[in-house]
Amino acid sequence: MTNRNNTFLDNFLKTTLLEYLPDFVIVYDHNNAILYWNQKAKETFGYT
């Protein structure tokens, strides 16, 4: 896979698949900063 395909796959996973999971999803980096959270997580924990 090229970098372009990886970027497409990453964006697809974040914008499509993770939003339709029944549970909340929060992705952290190694510094415990939130990289991504889906709409369910925003509704559960509040959007800041």
JSON list of N, CA and C in Angstrom, two decimals:
[
{"chain": "A", "resi": 1, "resn": "MET", "atom": "N", "xyz": [0.83, -1.19, 0.00]},
{"chain": "A", "resi": 1, "resn": "MET", "atom": "CA", "xyz": [0.00, 0.00, 0.00]},
{"chain": "A", "resi": 1, "resn": "MET", "atom": "C", "xyz": [0.87, 1.25, 0.00]},
{"chain": "A", "resi": 2, "resn": "THR", "atom": "N", "xyz": [0.42, 2.22, -0.72]},
{"chain": "A", "resi": 2, "resn": "THR", "atom": "CA", "xyz": [1.14, 3.49, -0.69]},
{"chain": "A", "resi": 2, "resn": "THR", "atom": "C", "xyz": [0.62, 4.34, 0.44]},
{"chain": "A", "resi": 3, "resn": "ASN", "atom": "N", "xyz": [1.31, 5.42, 0.71]},
{"chain": "A", "resi": 3, "resn": "ASN", "atom": "CA", "xyz": [0.90, 6.33, 1.77]},
{"chain": "A", "resi": 3, "resn": "ASN", "atom": "C", "xyz": [-0.48, 6.89, 1.48]},
{"chain": "A", "resi": 4, "resn": "ARG", "atom": "N", "xyz": [-0.76, 7.16, 0.20]},
{"chain": "A", "resi": 4, "resn": "ARG", "atom": "CA", "xyz": [-2.07, 7.69, -0.17]},
{"chain": "A", "resi": 4, "resn": "ARG", "atom": "C", "xyz": [-3.19, 6.72, 0.20]},
{"chain": "A", "resi": 5, "resn": "ASN", "atom": "N", "xyz": [-2.98, 5.45, -0.06]},
{"chain": "A", "resi": 5, "resn": "ASN", "atom": "CA", "xyz": [-3.98, 4.45, 0.28]},
{"chain": "A", "resi": 5, "resn": "ASN", "atom": "C", "xyz": [-4.14, 4.31, 1.78]},
{"chain": "A", "resi": 6, "resn": "ASN", "atom": "N", "xyz": [-3.05, 4.38, 2.52]},
{"chain": "A", "resi": 6, "resn": "ASN", "atom": "CA", "xyz": [-3.13, 4.31, 3.98]},
{"chain": "A", "resi": 6, "resn": "ASN", "atom": "C", "xyz": [-3.91, 5.49, 4.53]},
{"chain": "A", "resi": 7, "resn": "THR", "atom": "N", "xyz": [-3.68, 6.67, 3.98]},
{"chain": "A", "resi": 7, "resn": "THR", "atom": "CA", "xyz": [-4.41, 7.85, 4.42]},
{"chain": "A", "resi": 7, "resn": "THR", "atom": "C", "xyz": [-5.89, 7.69, 4.13]},
{"chain": "A", "resi": 8, "resn": "PHE", "atom": "N", "xyz": [-6.22, 7.20, 2.95]},
{"chain": "A", "resi": 8, "resn": "PHE", "atom": "CA", "xyz": [-7.61, 6.97, 2.61]},
{"chain": "A", "resi": 8, "resn": "PHE", "atom": "C", "xyz": [-8.25, 5.99, 3.57]},
{"chain": "A", "resi": 9, "resn": "LEU", "atom": "N", "xyz": [-7.56, 4.90, 3.87]},
{"chain": "A", "resi": 9, "resn": "LEU", "atom": "CA", "xyz": [-8.10, 3.89, 4.78]},
{"chain": "A", "resi": 9, "resn": "LEU", "atom": "C", "xyz": [-8.27, 4.46, 6.18]},
{"chain": "A", "resi": 10, "resn": "ASP", "atom": "N", "xyz": [-7.28, 5.22, 6.65]},
{"chain": "A", "resi": 10, "resn": "ASP", "atom": "CA", "xyz": [-7.39, 5.85, 7.97]},
{"chain": "A", "resi": 10, "resn": "ASP", "atom": "C", "xyz": [-8.59, 6.77, 8.03]},
{"chain": "A", "resi": 11, "resn": "ASN", "atom": "N", "xyz": [-8.76, 7.60, 7.02]},
{"chain": "A", "resi": 11, "resn": "ASN", "atom": "CA", "xyz": [-9.89, 8.53, 6.99]},
{"chain": "A", "resi": 11, "resn": "ASN", "atom": "C", "xyz": [-11.21, 7.78, 6.91]},
{"chain": "A", "resi": 12, "resn": "PHE", "atom": "N", "xyz": [-11.25, 6.71, 6.13]},
{"chain": "A", "resi": 12, "resn": "PHE", "atom": "CA", "xyz": [-12.47, 5.91, 6.01]},
{"chain": "A", "resi": 12, "resn": "PHE", "atom": "C", "xyz": [-12.83, 5.30, 7.35]},
{"chain": "A", "resi": 13, "resn": "LEU", "atom": "N", "xyz": [-11.85, 4.73, 8.04]},
{"chain": "A", "resi": 13, "resn": "LEU", "atom": "CA", "xyz": [-12.11, 4.12, 9.34]},
{"chain": "A", "resi": 13, "resn": "LEU", "atom": "C", "xyz": [-12.62, 5.15, 10.33]},
{"chain": "A", "resi": 14, "resn": "LYS", "atom": "N", "xyz": [-11.99, 6.31, 10.37]},
{"chain": "A", "resi": 14, "resn": "LYS", "atom": "CA", "xyz": [-12.37, 7.33, 11.34]},
{"chain": "A", "resi": 14, "resn": "LYS", "atom": "C", "xyz": [-13.74, 7.91, 11.04]},
{"chain": "A", "resi": 15, "resn": "THR", "atom": "N", "xyz": [-14.01, 8.21, 9.79]},
{"chain": "A", "resi": 15, "resn": "THR", "atom": "CA", "xyz": [-15.24, 8.93, 9.47]},
{"chain": "A", "resi": 15, "resn": "THR", "atom": "C", "xyz": [-16.43, 8.02, 9.26]},
{"chain": "A", "resi": 16, "resn": "THR", "atom": "N", "xyz": [-16.21, 6.77, 8.96]},
{"chain": "A", "resi": 16, "resn": "THR", "atom": "CA", "xyz": [-17.33, 5.90, 8.64]},
{"chain": "A", "resi": 16, "resn": "THR", "atom": "C", "xyz": [-17.52, 4.80, 9.67]},
{"chain": "A", "resi": 17, "resn": "LEU", "atom": "N", "xyz": [-16.58, 3.90, 9.77]},
{"chain": "A", "resi": 17, "resn": "LEU", "atom": "CA", "xyz": [-16.76, 2.73, 10.62]},
{"chain": "A", "resi": 17, "resn": "LEU", "atom": "C", "xyz": [-16.87, 3.08, 12.09]},
{"chain": "A", "resi": 18, "resn": "LEU", "atom": "N", "xyz": [-16.00, 3.93, 12.59]},
{"chain": "A", "resi": 18, "resn": "LEU", "atom": "CA", "xyz": [-15.99, 4.23, 14.02]},
{"chain": "A", "resi": 18, "resn": "LEU", "atom": "C", "xyz": [-17.23, 4.99, 14.47]},
{"chain": "A", "resi": 19, "resn": "GLU", "atom": "N", "xyz": [-17.86, 5.73, 13.57]},
{"chain": "A", "resi": 19, "resn": "GLU", "atom": "CA", "xyz": [-19.05, 6.48, 13.94]},
{"chain": "A", "resi": 19, "resn": "GLU", "atom": "C", "xyz": [-20.28, 5.57, 14.11]},
{"chain": "A", "resi": 20, "resn": "TYR", "atom": "N", "xyz": [-20.26, 4.40, 13.49]},
{"chain": "A", "resi": 20, "resn": "TYR", "atom": "CA", "xyz": [-21.43, 3.53, 13.54]},
{"chain": "A", "resi": 20, "resn": "TYR", "atom": "C", "xyz": [-21.32, 2.40, 14.56]},
{"chain": "A", "resi": 21, "resn": "LEU", "atom": "N", "xyz": [-20.25, 2.38, 15.32]},
{"chain": "A", "resi": 21, "resn": "LEU", "atom": "CA", "xyz": [-20.14, 1.38, 16.38]},
{"chain": "A", "resi": 21, "resn": "LEU", "atom": "C", "xyz": [-21.14, 1.72, 17.48]},
{"chain": "A", "resi": 22, "resn": "PRO", "atom": "N", "xyz": [-21.72, 0.72, 18.14]},
{"chain": "A", "resi": 22, "resn": "PRO", "atom": "CA", "xyz": [-22.72, 1.00, 19.16]},
{"chain": "A", "resi": 22, "resn": "PRO", "atom": "C", "xyz": [-22.13, 1.59, 20.43]},
{"chain": "A", "resi": 23, "resn": "ASP", "atom": "N", "xyz": [-20.85, 1.44, 20.65]},
{"chain": "A", "resi": 23, "resn": "ASP", "atom": "CA", "xyz": [-20.20, 1.96, 21.86]},
{"chain": "A", "resi": 23, "resn": "ASP", "atom": "C", "xyz": [-19.34, 3.16, 21.51]},
{"chain": "A", "resi": 24, "resn": "PHE", "atom": "N", "xyz": [-18.91, 3.84, 22.56]},
{"chain": "A", "resi": 24, "resn": "PHE", "atom": "CA", "xyz": [-18.02, 4.97, 22.30]},
{"chain": "A", "resi": 24, "resn": "PHE", "atom": "C", "xyz": [-16.61, 4.49, 22.01]},
{"chain": "A", "resi": 25, "resn": "VAL", "atom": "N", "xyz": [-15.92, 5.28, 21.21]},
{"chain": "A", "resi": 25, "resn": "VAL", "atom": "CA", "xyz": [-14.54, 4.98, 20.83]},
{"chain": "A", "resi": 25, "resn": "VAL", "atom": "C", "xyz": [-13.71, 6.22, 21.09]},
{"chain": "A", "resi": 26, "resn": "ILE", "atom": "N", "xyz": [-12.63, 6.06, 21.86]},
{"chain": "A", "resi": 26, "resn": "ILE", "atom": "CA", "xyz": [-11.70, 7.16, 22.09]},
{"chain": "A", "resi": 26, "resn": "ILE", "atom": "C", "xyz": [-10.30, 6.64, 21.78]},
{"chain": "A", "resi": 27, "resn": "VAL", "atom": "N", "xyz": [-9.59, 7.35, 20.92]},
{"chain": "A", "resi": 27, "resn": "VAL", "atom": "CA", "xyz": [-8.25, 6.96, 20.52]},
{"chain": "A", "resi": 27, "resn": "VAL", "atom": "C", "xyz": [-7.27, 7.97, 21.09]},
{"chain": "A", "resi": 28, "resn": "TYR", "atom": "N", "xyz": [-6.28, 7.48, 21.84]},
{"chain": "A", "resi": 28, "resn": "TYR", "atom": "CA", "xyz": [-5.27, 8.32, 22.47]},
{"chain": "A", "resi": 28, "resn": "TYR", "atom": "C", "xyz": [-3.93, 8.12, 21.79]},
{"chain": "A", "resi": 29, "resn": "ASP", "atom": "N", "xyz": [-3.07, 9.14, 21.88]},
{"chain": "A", "resi": 29, "resn": "ASP", "atom": "CA", "xyz": [-1.69, 8.95, 21.45]},
{"chain": "A", "resi": 29, "resn": "ASP", "atom": "C", "xyz": [-0.83, 8.61, 22.67]},
{"chain": "A", "resi": 30, "resn": "HIS", "atom": "N", "xyz": [0.47, 8.51, 22.48]},
{"chain": "A", "resi": 30, "resn": "HIS", "atom": "CA", "xyz": [1.37, 8.09, 23.56]},
{"chain": "A", "resi": 30, "resn": "HIS", "atom": "C", "xyz": [1.47, 9.13, 24.68]},
{"chain": "A", "resi": 31, "resn": "ASN", "atom": "N", "xyz": [1.00, 10.35, 24.45]},
{"chain": "A", "resi": 31, "resn": "ASN", "atom": "CA", "xyz": [0.99, 11.39, 25.48]},
{"chain": "A", "resi": 31, "resn": "ASN", "atom": "C", "xyz": [-0.38, 11.54, 26.14]},
{"chain": "A", "resi": 32, "resn": "ASN", "atom": "N", "xyz": [-1.25, 10.59, 25.92]},
{"chain": "A", "resi": 32, "resn": "ASN", "atom": "CA", "xyz": [-2.62, 10.59, 26.43]},
{"chain": "A", "resi": 32, "resn": "ASN", "atom": "C", "xyz": [-3.46, 11.75, 25.91]},
{"chain": "A", "resi": 33, "resn": "ALA", "atom": "N", "xyz": [-3.09, 12.27, 24.77]},
{"chain": "A", "resi": 33, "resn": "ALA", "atom": "CA", "xyz": [-3.92, 13.28, 24.11]},
{"chain": "A", "resi": 33, "resn": "ALA", "atom": "C", "xyz": [-4.93, 12.56, 23.23]},
{"chain": "A", "resi": 34, "resn": "ILE", "atom": "N", "xyz": [-6.15, 13.06, 23.20]},
{"chain": "A", "resi": 34, "resn": "ILE", "atom": "CA", "xyz": [-7.19, 12.43, 22.39]},
{"chain": "A", "resi": 34, "resn": "ILE", "atom": "C", "xyz": [-6.93, 12.74, 20.92]},
{"chain": "A", "resi": 35, "resn": "LEU", "atom": "N", "xyz": [-6.78, 11.69, 20.14]},
{"chain": "A", "resi": 35, "resn": "LEU", "atom": "CA", "xyz": [-6.62, 11.84, 18.70]},
{"chain": "A", "resi": 35, "resn": "LEU", "atom": "C", "xyz": [-7.96, 11.83, 18.00]},
{"chain": "A", "resi": 36, "resn": "TYR", "atom": "N", "xyz": [-8.89, 11.04, 18.51]},
{"chain": "A", "resi": 36, "resn": "TYR", "atom": "CA", "xyz": [-10.18, 10.88, 17.86]},
{"chain": "A", "resi": 36, "resn": "TYR", "atom": "C", "xyz": [-11.18, 10.37, 18.88]},
{"chain": "A", "resi": 37, "resn": "TRP", "atom": "N", "xyz": [-12.40, 10.85, 18.81]},
{"chain": "A", "resi": 37, "resn": "TRP", "atom": "CA", "xyz": [-13.50, 10.23, 19.54]},
{"chain": "A", "resi": 37, "resn": "TRP", "atom": "C", "xyz": [-14.74, 10.36, 18.70]},
{"chain": "A", "resi": 38, "resn": "ASN", "atom": "N", "xyz": [-15.56, 9.30, 18.71]},
{"chain": "A", "resi": 38, "resn": "ASN", "atom": "CA", "xyz": [-16.73, 9.28, 17.85]},
{"chain": "A", "resi": 38, "resn": "ASN", "atom": "C", "xyz": [-17.88, 10.03, 18.51]},
{"chain": "A", "resi": 39, "resn": "GLN", "atom": "N", "xyz": [-18.98, 10.15, 17.79]},
{"chain": "A", "resi": 39, "resn": "GLN", "atom": "CA", "xyz": [-20.12, 10.93, 18.26]},
{"chain": "A", "resi": 39, "resn": "GLN", "atom": "C", "xyz": [-20.69, 10.37, 19.55]},
{"chain": "A", "resi": 40, "resn": "LYS", "atom": "N", "xyz": [-20.73, 9.06, 19.71]},
{"chain": "A", "resi": 40, "resn": "LYS", "atom": "CA", "xyz": [-21.24, 8.44, 20.93]},
{"chain": "A", "resi": 40, "resn": "LYS", "atom": "C", "xyz": [-20.40, 8.85, 22.14]},
{"chain": "A", "resi": 41, "resn": "ALA", "atom": "N", "xyz": [-19.08, 8.93, 21.98]},
{"chain": "A", "resi": 41, "resn": "ALA", "atom": "CA", "xyz": [-18.22, 9.37, 23.08]},
{"chain": "A", "resi": 41, "resn": "ALA", "atom": "C", "xyz": [-18.47, 10.83, 23.41]},
{"chain": "A", "resi": 42, "resn": "LYS", "atom": "N", "xyz": [-18.68, 11.65, 22.40]},
{"chain": "A", "resi": 42, "resn": "LYS", "atom": "CA", "xyz": [-18.96, 13.06, 22.63]},
{"chain": "A", "resi": 42, "resn": "LYS", "atom": "C", "xyz": [-20.27, 13.23, 23.39]},
{"chain": "A", "resi": 43, "resn": "GLU", "atom": "N", "xyz": [-21.27, 12.43, 23.04]},
{"chain": "A", "resi": 43, "resn": "GLU", "atom": "CA", "xyz": [-22.56, 12.50, 23.73]},
{"chain": "A", "resi": 43, "resn": "GLU", "atom": "C", "xyz": [-22.46, 11.97, 25.15]},
{"chain": "A", "resi": 44, "resn": "THR", "atom": "N", "xyz": [-21.64, 10.94, 25.37]},
{"chain": "A", "resi": 44, "resn": "THR", "atom": "CA", "xyz": [-21.51, 10.33, 26.69]},
{"chain": "A", "resi": 44, "resn": "THR", "atom": "C", "xyz": [-20.71, 11.21, 27.65]},
{"chain": "A", "resi": 45, "resn": "PHE", "atom": "N", "xyz": [-19.59, 11.74, 27.18]},
{"chain": "A", "resi": 45, "resn": "PHE", "atom": "CA", "xyz": [-18.68, 12.46, 28.05]},
{"chain": "A", "resi": 45, "resn": "PHE", "atom": "C", "xyz": [-18.72, 13.97, 27.87]},
{"chain": "A", "resi": 46, "resn": "GLY", "atom": "N", "xyz": [-19.46, 14.44, 26.91]},
{"chain": "A", "resi": 46, "resn": "GLY", "atom": "CA", "xyz": [-19.51, 15.87, 26.65]},
{"chain": "A", "resi": 46, "resn": "GLY", "atom": "C", "xyz": [-18.41, 16.31, 25.72]},
{"chain": "A", "resi": 47, "resn": "TYR", "atom": "N", "xyz": [-18.72, 17.22, 24.87]},
{"chain": "A", "resi": 47, "resn": "TYR", "atom": "CA", "xyz": [-17.75, 17.72, 23.90]},
{"chain": "A", "resi": 47, "resn": "TYR", "atom": "C", "xyz": [-17.08, 18.96, 24.45]},
{"chain": "A", "resi": 48, "resn": "THR", "atom": "N", "xyz": [-15.74, 18.95, 24.52]},
{"chain": "A", "resi": 48, "resn": "THR", "atom": "CA", "xyz": [-15.03, 20.12, 25.03]},
{"chain": "A", "resi": 48, "resn": "THR", "atom": "C", "xyz": [-14.13, 20.69, 23.97]}
]
